PDB file of C-alpha atoms and ligand atoms in Angstrom:
ATOM      1  CA  MET A   1      71.343  77.650-146.864  1.00 38.00           C
ATOM      2  CA  PRO A   2      72.479  75.723-143.806  1.00 40.00           C
ATOM      3  CA  SER A   3      73.031  77.826-140.722  1.00 37.00           C
ATOM      4  CA  TYR A   4      76.279  77.829-138.788  1.00 36.00           C
ATOM      5  CA  LYS A   5      74.420  76.321-135.876  1.00 30.00           C
ATOM      6  CA  THR A   6      73.483  73.280-137.926  1.00 32.00           C
ATOM      7  CA  LEU A   7      77.096  73.043-138.987  1.00 36.00           C
ATOM      8  CA  GLY A   8      78.220  73.057-135.395  1.00 32.00           C
ATOM      9  CA  CYS A   9      79.966  76.418-135.690  1.00 37.00           C
ATOM     10  CA  GLY A  10      77.708  78.684-133.627  1.00 35.00           C
ATOM     11  CA  VAL A  11      78.244  82.391-133.145  1.00 32.00           C
ATOM     12  CA  ALA A  12      81.763  81.943-131.763  1.00 36.00           C
ATOM     13  CA  GLY A  13      82.741  80.013-134.873  1.00 39.00           C
ATOM     14  CA  LEU A  14      81.224  82.695-137.076  1.00 41.00           C
ATOM     15  CA  LEU A  15      83.224  85.446-135.387  1.00 40.00           C
ATOM     16  CA  TRP A  16      86.381  83.402-135.600  1.00 39.00           C
ATOM     17  CA  LEU A  17      85.806  82.725-139.299  1.00 42.00           C
ATOM     18  CA  ALA A  18      85.434  86.460-139.897  1.00 45.00           C
ATOM     19  CA  ALA A  19      88.783  87.057-138.243  1.00 44.00           C
ATOM     20  CA  VAL A  20      90.696  84.547-140.399  1.00 47.00           C
ATOM     21  CA  PRO A  21      93.024  86.548-142.647  1.00 47.00           C
ATOM     22  CA  PHE A  22      93.506  85.498-146.234  1.00 49.00           C
ATOM     23  CA  VAL A  23      96.324  87.724-147.318  1.00 48.00           C
ATOM     24  CA  SER A  24      99.653  88.995-146.141  1.00 45.00           C
ATOM     25  CA  ALA A  25     100.630  92.651-146.273  1.00 39.00           C
ATOM     26  CA  ALA A  26     103.247  91.823-148.939  1.00 41.00           C
ATOM     27  CA  GLU A  27     100.564  90.481-151.222  1.00 43.00           C
ATOM     28  CA  LEU A  28      98.585  93.698-150.931  1.00 39.00           C
ATOM     29  CA  LYS A  29     101.198  95.958-152.491  1.00 38.00           C
ATOM     30  CA  PRO A  30      99.815  97.445-155.725  1.00 40.00           C
ATOM     31  CA  ALA A  31     101.747  96.950-158.951  1.00 39.00           C
ATOM     32  CA  SER A  32     102.870 100.553-159.219  1.00 39.00           C
ATOM     33  CA  SER A  33     105.311 100.547-162.104  1.00 42.00           C
ATOM     34  CA  GLY A  34     105.953  98.972-165.459  1.00 48.00           C
ATOM     35  CA  ALA A  35     103.499  97.456-167.915  1.00 47.00           C
ATOM     36  CA  ALA A  36     101.600  95.536-165.246  1.00 48.00           C
ATOM     37  CA  GLY A  37     101.133  98.759-163.256  1.00 46.00           C
ATOM     38  CA  LYS A  38      99.771 100.668-166.240  1.00 46.00           C
ATOM     39  CA  ALA A  39      97.505  97.802-167.178  1.00 47.00           C
ATOM     40  CA  MET A  40      96.232  97.593-163.615  1.00 47.00           C
ATOM     41  CA  ALA A  41      95.501 101.309-163.522  1.00 45.00           C
ATOM     42  CA  ALA A  42      93.293 100.878-166.571  1.00 48.00           C
ATOM     43  CA  GLU A  43      91.575  97.895-165.002  1.00 47.00           C
ATOM     44  CA  GLU A  44      90.967  99.781-161.758  1.00 48.00           C
ATOM     45  CA  GLU A  45      88.674 102.188-163.587  1.00 45.00           C
ATOM     46  CA  THR A  46      86.080  99.447-163.763  1.00 57.00           C
ATOM     47  CA  ASN A  47      86.259  98.921-159.965  1.00 75.00           C
ATOM     48  CA  ILE A  48      85.008  95.344-160.011  1.00 82.00           C
ATOM     49  CA  SER A  49      84.503  93.751-156.587  1.00 89.00           C
ATOM     50  CA  VAL A  50      85.726  90.258-155.731  1.00 92.00           C
ATOM     51  CA  LEU A  51      82.324  88.612-156.046  1.00 93.00           C
ATOM     52  CA  GLU A  52      81.433  90.498-159.213  1.00 93.00           C
ATOM     53  CA  ASP A  53      84.711  89.225-160.604  1.00 93.00           C
ATOM     54  CA  LEU A  54      84.050  85.603-159.672  1.00 96.00           C
ATOM     55  CA  MET A  55      80.429  85.719-160.807  1.00 95.00           C
ATOM     56  CA  ARG A  56      81.166  87.256-164.203  1.00 96.00           C
ATOM     57  CA  GLU A  57      83.688  84.443-164.650  1.00 97.00           C
ATOM     58  CA  HIS A  58      80.841  82.037-163.898  1.00 98.00           C
ATOM     59  CA  GLY A  59      78.906  83.817-166.655  1.00 98.00           C
ATOM     60  CA  VAL A  60      81.688  82.854-169.065  1.00 98.00           C
ATOM     61  CA  LEU A  61      81.544  79.277-167.752  1.00 98.00           C
ATOM     62  CA  ASP A  62      77.779  79.223-168.423  1.00 98.00           C
ATOM     63  CA  ARG A  63      78.338  80.341-172.007  1.00 98.00           C
ATOM     64  CA  LEU A  64      81.036  77.685-172.451  1.00 98.00           C
ATOM     65  CA  LEU A  65      78.635  75.023-171.143  1.00 98.00           C
ATOM     66  CA  LEU A  66      76.096  76.239-173.699  1.00 98.00           C
ATOM     67  CA  ILE A  67      78.737  75.861-176.421  1.00 98.00           C
ATOM     68  CA  TYR A  68      79.500  72.323-175.197  1.00 98.00           C
ATOM     69  CA  GLU A  69      75.757  71.525-175.233  1.00 98.00           C
ATOM     70  CA  GLU A  70      75.475  72.694-178.841  1.00 98.00           C
ATOM     71  CA  LEU A  71      78.553  70.652-179.852  1.00 97.00           C
ATOM     72  CA  LEU A  72      77.162  67.617-178.036  1.00 97.00           C
ATOM     73  CA  ARG A  73      73.788  68.022-179.760  1.00 97.00           C
ATOM     74  CA  ARG A  74      75.554  67.973-183.140  1.00 97.00           C
ATOM     75  CA  LEU A  75      77.748  64.999-182.198  1.00 96.00           C
ATOM     76  CA  GLU A  76      74.670  63.028-181.094  1.00 95.00           C
ATOM     77  CA  ALA A  77      72.835  63.887-184.322  1.00 96.00           C
ATOM     78  CA  ASP A  78      75.913  63.265-186.543  1.00 93.00           C
ATOM     79  CA  LYS A  79      75.790  66.888-187.653  1.00 94.00           C
ATOM     80  CA  PRO A  80      79.006  68.695-188.606  1.00 92.00           C
ATOM     81  CA  PHE A  81      80.628  71.565-186.708  1.00 93.00           C
ATOM     82  CA  PRO A  82      83.826  73.543-187.241  1.00 93.00           C
ATOM     83  CA  PRO A  83      86.446  71.411-185.381  1.00 90.00           C
ATOM     84  CA  GLU A  84      88.246  74.496-184.090  1.00 94.00           C
ATOM     85  CA  THR A  85      85.162  75.407-182.028  1.00 97.00           C
ATOM     86  CA  LEU A  86      85.614  72.368-179.771  1.00 97.00           C
ATOM     87  CA  ARG A  87      89.365  72.928-179.471  1.00 96.00           C
ATOM     88  CA  SER A  88      88.987  76.609-178.740  1.00 97.00           C
ATOM     89  CA  ALA A  89      86.165  76.175-176.175  1.00 98.00           C
ATOM     90  CA  THR A  90      88.244  73.552-174.359  1.00 98.00           C
ATOM     91  CA  ASP A  91      91.323  75.827-174.421  1.00 97.00           C
ATOM     92  CA  ILE A  92      89.309  78.630-172.763  1.00 98.00           C
ATOM     93  CA  ILE A  93      87.939  76.204-170.160  1.00 98.00           C
ATOM     94  CA  ARG A  94      91.436  74.991-169.292  1.00 97.00           C
ATOM     95  CA  ASP A  95      93.271  78.340-169.379  1.00 96.00           C
ATOM     96  CA  PHE A  96      90.597  80.692-168.039  1.00 97.00           C
ATOM     97  CA  ILE A  97      88.218  78.621-165.914  1.00 98.00           C
ATOM     98  CA  GLN A  98      90.523  75.952-164.508  1.00 98.00           C
ATOM     99  CA  ASP A  99      93.980  77.554-164.419  1.00 96.00           C
ATOM    100  CA  TYR A 100      92.731  81.016-163.438  1.00 96.00           C
ATOM    101  CA  HIS A 101      89.220  81.168-161.910  1.00 97.00           C
ATOM    102  CA  GLU A 102      89.445  77.901-159.986  1.00 97.00           C
ATOM    103  CA  ARG A 103      92.967  78.670-158.738  1.00 96.00           C
ATOM    104  CA  LEU A 104      91.622  81.957-157.317  1.00 95.00           C
ATOM    105  CA  GLU A 105      88.809  80.093-155.564  1.00 96.00           C
ATOM    106  CA  GLU A 106      91.242  77.576-154.116  1.00 96.00           C
ATOM    107  CA  LYS A 107      93.798  80.159-153.008  1.00 94.00           C
ATOM    108  CA  TYR A 108      91.517  82.856-151.567  1.00 93.00           C
ATOM    109  CA  VAL A 109      88.000  81.467-151.032  1.00 94.00           C
ATOM    110  CA  PHE A 110      88.186  77.771-150.086  1.00 95.00           C
ATOM    111  CA  VAL A 111      91.129  78.384-147.782  1.00 91.00           C
ATOM    112  CA  LYS A 112      89.052  80.689-145.580  1.00 88.00           C
ATOM    113  CA  PHE A 113      86.401  78.000-145.070  1.00 90.00           C
ATOM    114  CA  ARG A 114      89.068  75.381-144.332  1.00 89.00           C
ATOM    115  CA  TYR A 115      90.646  77.479-141.588  1.00 83.00           C
ATOM    116  CA  ALA A 116      87.246  77.818-139.955  1.00 79.00           C
ATOM    117  CA  GLN A 117      86.302  74.176-140.546  1.00 82.00           C
ATOM    118  CA  ALA A 118      83.000  75.409-141.961  1.00 86.00           C
ATOM    119  CA  PHE A 119      81.087  73.828-144.845  1.00 94.00           C
ATOM    120  CA  GLU A 120      83.857  71.230-144.903  1.00 93.00           C
ATOM    121  CA  GLU A 121      82.016  68.604-146.928  1.00 96.00           C
ATOM    122  CA  MET A 122      80.931  71.112-149.526  1.00 97.00           C
ATOM    123  CA  ILE A 123      84.370  72.666-149.909  1.00 97.00           C
ATOM    124  CA  THR A 124      85.958  69.210-150.199  1.00 97.00           C
ATOM    125  CA  ALA A 125      83.419  68.260-152.881  1.00 98.00           C
ATOM    126  CA  LEU A 126      84.032  71.493-154.799  1.00 98.00           C
ATOM    127  CA  GLN A 127      87.823  70.953-154.655  1.00 98.00           C
ATOM    128  CA  ARG A 128      87.411  67.361-155.892  1.00 98.00           C
ATOM    129  CA  GLN A 129      85.236  68.619-158.716  1.00 98.00           C
ATOM    130  CA  HIS A 130      87.969  71.047-159.798  1.00 98.00           C
ATOM    131  CA  GLU A 131      90.331  68.061-159.993  1.00 98.00           C
ATOM    132  CA  ALA A 132      87.749  65.888-161.781  1.00 98.00           C
ATOM    133  CA  GLY A 133      87.129  68.731-164.246  1.00 98.00           C
ATOM    134  CA  ARG A 134      90.840  68.861-165.108  1.00 98.00           C
ATOM    135  CA  LEU A 135      90.839  65.110-165.818  1.00 98.00           C
ATOM    136  CA  LEU A 136      87.713  65.425-167.978  1.00 98.00           C
ATOM    137  CA  VAL A 137      89.365  68.185-170.013  1.00 98.00           C
ATOM    138  CA  LYS A 138      92.374  65.903-170.587  1.00 97.00           C
ATOM    139  CA  ASP A 139      89.986  63.192-171.838  1.00 96.00           C
ATOM    140  CA  ILE A 140      88.193  65.675-174.104  1.00 96.00           C
ATOM    141  CA  VAL A 141      91.502  66.882-175.602  1.00 96.00           C
ATOM    142  CA  SER A 142      92.635  63.298-176.205  1.00 94.00           C
ATOM    143  CA  CYS A 143      89.468  62.539-178.227  1.00 90.00           C
ATOM    144  CA  GLU A 144      88.753  65.834-179.977  1.00 86.00           C
ATOM    145  CA  ASP A 145      90.174  64.658-183.324  1.00 86.00           C
ATOM    146  CA  LEU A 146      87.440  61.982-183.488  1.00 83.00           C
ATOM    147  CA  ARG A 147      89.749  59.363-185.025  1.00 83.00           C
ATOM    148  CA  SER A 148      87.338  56.467-184.341  1.00 87.00           C
ATOM    149  CA  PRO A 149      83.756  55.734-183.199  1.00 90.00           C
ATOM    150  CA  ASP A 150      85.166  54.824-179.788  1.00 91.00           C
ATOM    151  CA  GLU A 151      86.824  58.221-179.486  1.00 92.00           C
ATOM    152  CA  LYS A 152      83.561  59.895-180.405  1.00 94.00           C
ATOM    153  CA  LYS A 153      81.748  57.900-177.709  1.00 94.00           C
ATOM    154  CA  LYS A 154      84.377  58.769-175.118  1.00 95.00           C
ATOM    155  CA  LEU A 155      84.297  62.430-176.131  1.00 96.00           C
ATOM    156  CA  MET A 156      80.509  62.615-175.758  1.00 97.00           C
ATOM    157  CA  ALA A 157      80.601  60.831-172.379  1.00 97.00           C
ATOM    158  CA  SER A 158      83.284  63.218-171.096  1.00 97.00           C
ATOM    159  CA  MET A 159      81.396  66.291-172.312  1.00 98.00           C
ATOM    160  CA  ARG A 160      78.145  65.076-170.716  1.00 98.00           C
ATOM    161  CA  ALA A 161      79.933  64.426-167.419  1.00 98.00           C
ATOM    162  CA  PHE A 162      81.575  67.854-167.590  1.00 98.00           C
ATOM    163  CA  ILE A 163      78.266  69.696-168.139  1.00 98.00           C
ATOM    164  CA  ARG A 164      76.450  67.636-165.492  1.00 98.00           C
ATOM    165  CA  MET A 165      79.104  68.354-162.858  1.00 98.00           C
ATOM    166  CA  TYR A 166      79.736  72.044-163.537  1.00 98.00           C
ATOM    167  CA  ARG A 167      76.081  73.199-163.438  1.00 98.00           C
ATOM    168  CA  PRO A 168      75.523  72.254-159.756  1.00 98.00           C
ATOM    169  CA  HIS A 169      79.127  73.188-158.931  1.00 98.00           C
ATOM    170  CA  LYS A 170      78.669  76.732-160.162  1.00 98.00           C
ATOM    171  CA  ALA A 171      75.174  77.033-158.665  1.00 98.00           C
ATOM    172  CA  ARG A 172      76.407  75.983-155.201  1.00 97.00           C
ATOM    173  CA  GLU A 173      79.256  78.475-155.324  1.00 97.00           C
ATOM    174  CA  ASP A 174      76.909  81.278-156.456  1.00 97.00           C
ATOM    175  CA  THR A 175      74.212  80.641-153.867  1.00 96.00           C
ATOM    176  CA  VAL A 176      76.117  79.399-150.805  1.00 96.00           C
ATOM    177  CA  VAL A 177      79.889  79.763-150.976  1.00 96.00           C
ATOM    178  CA  PHE A 178      80.209  83.290-152.387  1.00 95.00           C
ATOM    179  CA  PRO A 179      77.484  84.957-150.261  1.00 93.00           C
ATOM    180  CA  THR A 180      78.869  83.332-147.092  1.00 93.00           C
ATOM    181  CA  PHE A 181      82.382  84.344-147.998  1.00 91.00           C
ATOM    182  CA  HIS A 182      81.215  87.925-148.503  1.00 85.00           C
ATOM    183  CA  ALA A 183      79.193  88.021-145.281  1.00 81.00           C
ATOM    184  CA  LEU A 184      82.161  86.822-143.244  1.00 77.00           C
ATOM    185  CA  THR A 185      84.738  89.182-144.678  1.00 84.00           C
ATOM    186  CA  TYR A 186      85.622  92.574-143.213  1.00 82.00           C
ATOM    187  CA  VAL A 187      84.927  95.447-145.617  1.00 86.00           C
ATOM    188  CA  SER A 188      88.586  96.539-145.657  1.00 87.00           C
ATOM    189  CA  GLU A 189      89.755  92.987-146.289  1.00 86.00           C
ATOM    190  CA  TYR A 190      87.176  92.551-149.040  1.00 87.00           C
ATOM    191  CA  ASP A 191      88.362  95.748-150.746  1.00 88.00           C
ATOM    192  CA  MET A 192      92.016  94.729-150.512  1.00 88.00           C
ATOM    193  CA  LEU A 193      91.199  91.350-151.953  1.00 90.00           C
ATOM    194  CA  GLY A 194      89.607  93.161-154.897  1.00 88.00           C
ATOM    195  CA  ASP A 195      93.005  94.747-155.609  1.00 89.00           C
ATOM    196  CA  ILE A 196      94.690  91.355-155.434  1.00 91.00           C
ATOM    197  CA  PHE A 197      92.206  89.839-157.860  1.00 90.00           C
ATOM    198  CA  GLU A 198      92.867  92.693-160.276  1.00 89.00           C
ATOM    199  CA  GLN A 199      96.606  92.065-160.060  1.00 90.00           C
ATOM    200  CA  GLU A 200      96.059  88.334-160.587  1.00 91.00           C
ATOM    201  CA  GLU A 201      93.886  89.070-163.628  1.00 90.00           C
ATOM    202  CA  VAL A 202      96.497  91.310-165.257  1.00 91.00           C
ATOM    203  CA  ARG A 203      99.264  88.823-164.458  1.00 92.00           C
ATOM    204  CA  HIS A 204      97.351  85.845-165.859  1.00 91.00           C
ATOM    205  CA  LEU A 205      95.311  87.347-168.695  1.00 90.00           C
ATOM    206  CA  GLY A 206      97.064  90.619-169.544  1.00 88.00           C
ATOM    207  CA  SER A 207      95.419  94.018-169.860  1.00 84.00           C
ATOM    208  CA  GLY A 208      91.723  93.861-170.767  1.00 86.00           C
ATOM    209  CA  GLY A 209      91.994  90.096-170.398  1.00 91.00           C
ATOM    210  CA  PHE A 210      88.411  89.439-169.363  1.00 93.00           C
ATOM    211  CA  ASP A 211      86.974  91.346-172.339  1.00 94.00           C
ATOM    212  CA  LYS A 212      89.239  89.391-174.678  1.00 95.00           C
ATOM    213  CA  ILE A 213      87.973  86.101-173.230  1.00 97.00           C
ATOM    214  CA  VAL A 214      84.351  87.227-173.708  1.00 98.00           C
ATOM    215  CA  SER A 215      85.139  88.182-177.330  1.00 97.00           C
ATOM    216  CA  ARG A 216      86.593  84.724-177.971  1.00 97.00           C
ATOM    217  CA  VAL A 217      83.482  83.089-176.504  1.00 98.00           C
ATOM    218  CA  GLU A 218      81.218  85.325-178.626  1.00 98.00           C
ATOM    219  CA  ALA A 219      83.149  84.352-181.763  1.00 98.00           C
ATOM    220  CA  LEU A 220      82.546  80.664-180.988  1.00 98.00           C
ATOM    221  CA  GLU A 221      78.832  81.298-180.359  1.00 98.00           C
ATOM    222  CA  LYS A 222      78.585  83.058-183.715  1.00 98.00           C
ATOM    223  CA  LYS A 223      80.299  80.169-185.523  1.00 97.00           C
ATOM    224  CA  LEU A 224      77.819  77.730-183.972  1.00 97.00           C
ATOM    225  CA  GLY A 225      74.758  79.948-184.592  1.00 96.00           C
ATOM    226  CA  ILE A 226      73.907  80.378-180.893  1.00 97.00           C
ATOM    227  CA  TYR A 227      74.982  83.996-180.421  1.00 97.00           C
ATOM    228  CA  ASP A 228      71.589  85.662-181.016  1.00 96.00           C
ATOM    229  CA  LEU A 229      70.016  85.921-177.550  1.00 95.00           C
ATOM    230  CA  SER A 230      66.505  86.257-179.020  1.00 94.00           C
ATOM    231  CA  SER A 231      66.819  82.845-180.636  1.00 93.00           C
ATOM    232  CA  PHE A 232      66.405  81.346-177.141  1.00 93.00           C
ATOM    233  CA  THR A 233      63.054  83.102-176.519  1.00 94.00           C
ATOM    234  CA  PRO A 234      60.065  80.802-177.122  1.00 92.00           C
ATOM    235  CA  LEU A 235      57.789  81.984-179.909  1.00 86.00           C
ATOM    236  CA  PRO A 236      54.160  82.857-179.053  1.00 85.00           C
ATOM    237  CA  ALA A 237      52.014  79.709-179.520  1.00 76.00           C
ATOM    238  CA  ALA A 238      50.200  80.955-182.666  1.00 69.00           C
ATOM    239  CA  GLU A 239      53.431  82.020-184.357  1.00 72.00           C
ATOM    240  CA  SER A 240      55.060  78.733-183.386  1.00 66.00           C
ATOM    241  CA  ARG A 241      52.157  76.733-184.904  1.00 67.00           C
ATOM    242  CA  GLY A 242      52.357  78.792-188.102  1.00 63.00           C
ATOM    243  CA  LYS A 243      56.068  78.083-188.421  1.00 60.00           C
ATOM    244  CA  GLY A 244      55.488  74.400-187.782  1.00 51.00           C
ATOM    245  CA  GLU A 245      52.821  74.192-190.491  1.00 46.00           C
ATOM    246  CA  GLY A 246      55.013  75.948-193.024  1.00 39.00           C
ATOM    247  CA  ALA A 247      58.076  73.785-192.390  1.00 35.00           C
TER     248      ALA A 247
HETATM  249 FE1  FE2 B 301      84.772  76.117-158.323  1.00 53.70          FE
HETATM  250 FE1  FE2 B 302      83.676  78.873-159.637  1.00 53.70          FE
END
């Protein structure tokens, strides 16, 4: 991870970055009444921190990339797949990853780095990738009915580009952006931001929204035969040879 010195920030820059506020007092008011308030109270029981929240959302993104890889494998091999699996995976990417997770990153995480003029190139690249991802999803939606060989080609190219971009995108956020963000945030501010994220989750996804998203992803994995975690474990060499001989 690059140091702040190499980025030209130095200790003074680091202290200044820590002091940059992200949220106003008005935004910190808990939803205390009505359906949203009750839903939030239930959510609060889980006490998920900001980074746990963002990283479990990355876990969903990983599983969606795995679904895309399986769909791409079948498209390349001219093997069939239930068409609703592609539509549904793309819907979750657009509604959950792009319109929810990425908006949170832009509104609360990237903004802090921009104020401090730290990791500027990386944050600019990540922002551009969010925008490029939205365009790729539009391309995928426009071709998902596979009306012609050209559409199939365009669909596969868009899916490949999507997977190729999001793997390093997510990895950079996990290993550089999120830990730095955490290290530079006051404990009280970090805790308050956790409350805001919970409110955002209830507002965007409804009560128990994250669990519902995971259930939808699991259903797609089951339809495509990639749900069983053990199926990804390599077989011992002898067993593998035996299977190969019998096939
Ligand atoms: Fe991102
Ligand atoms: Fe992310």
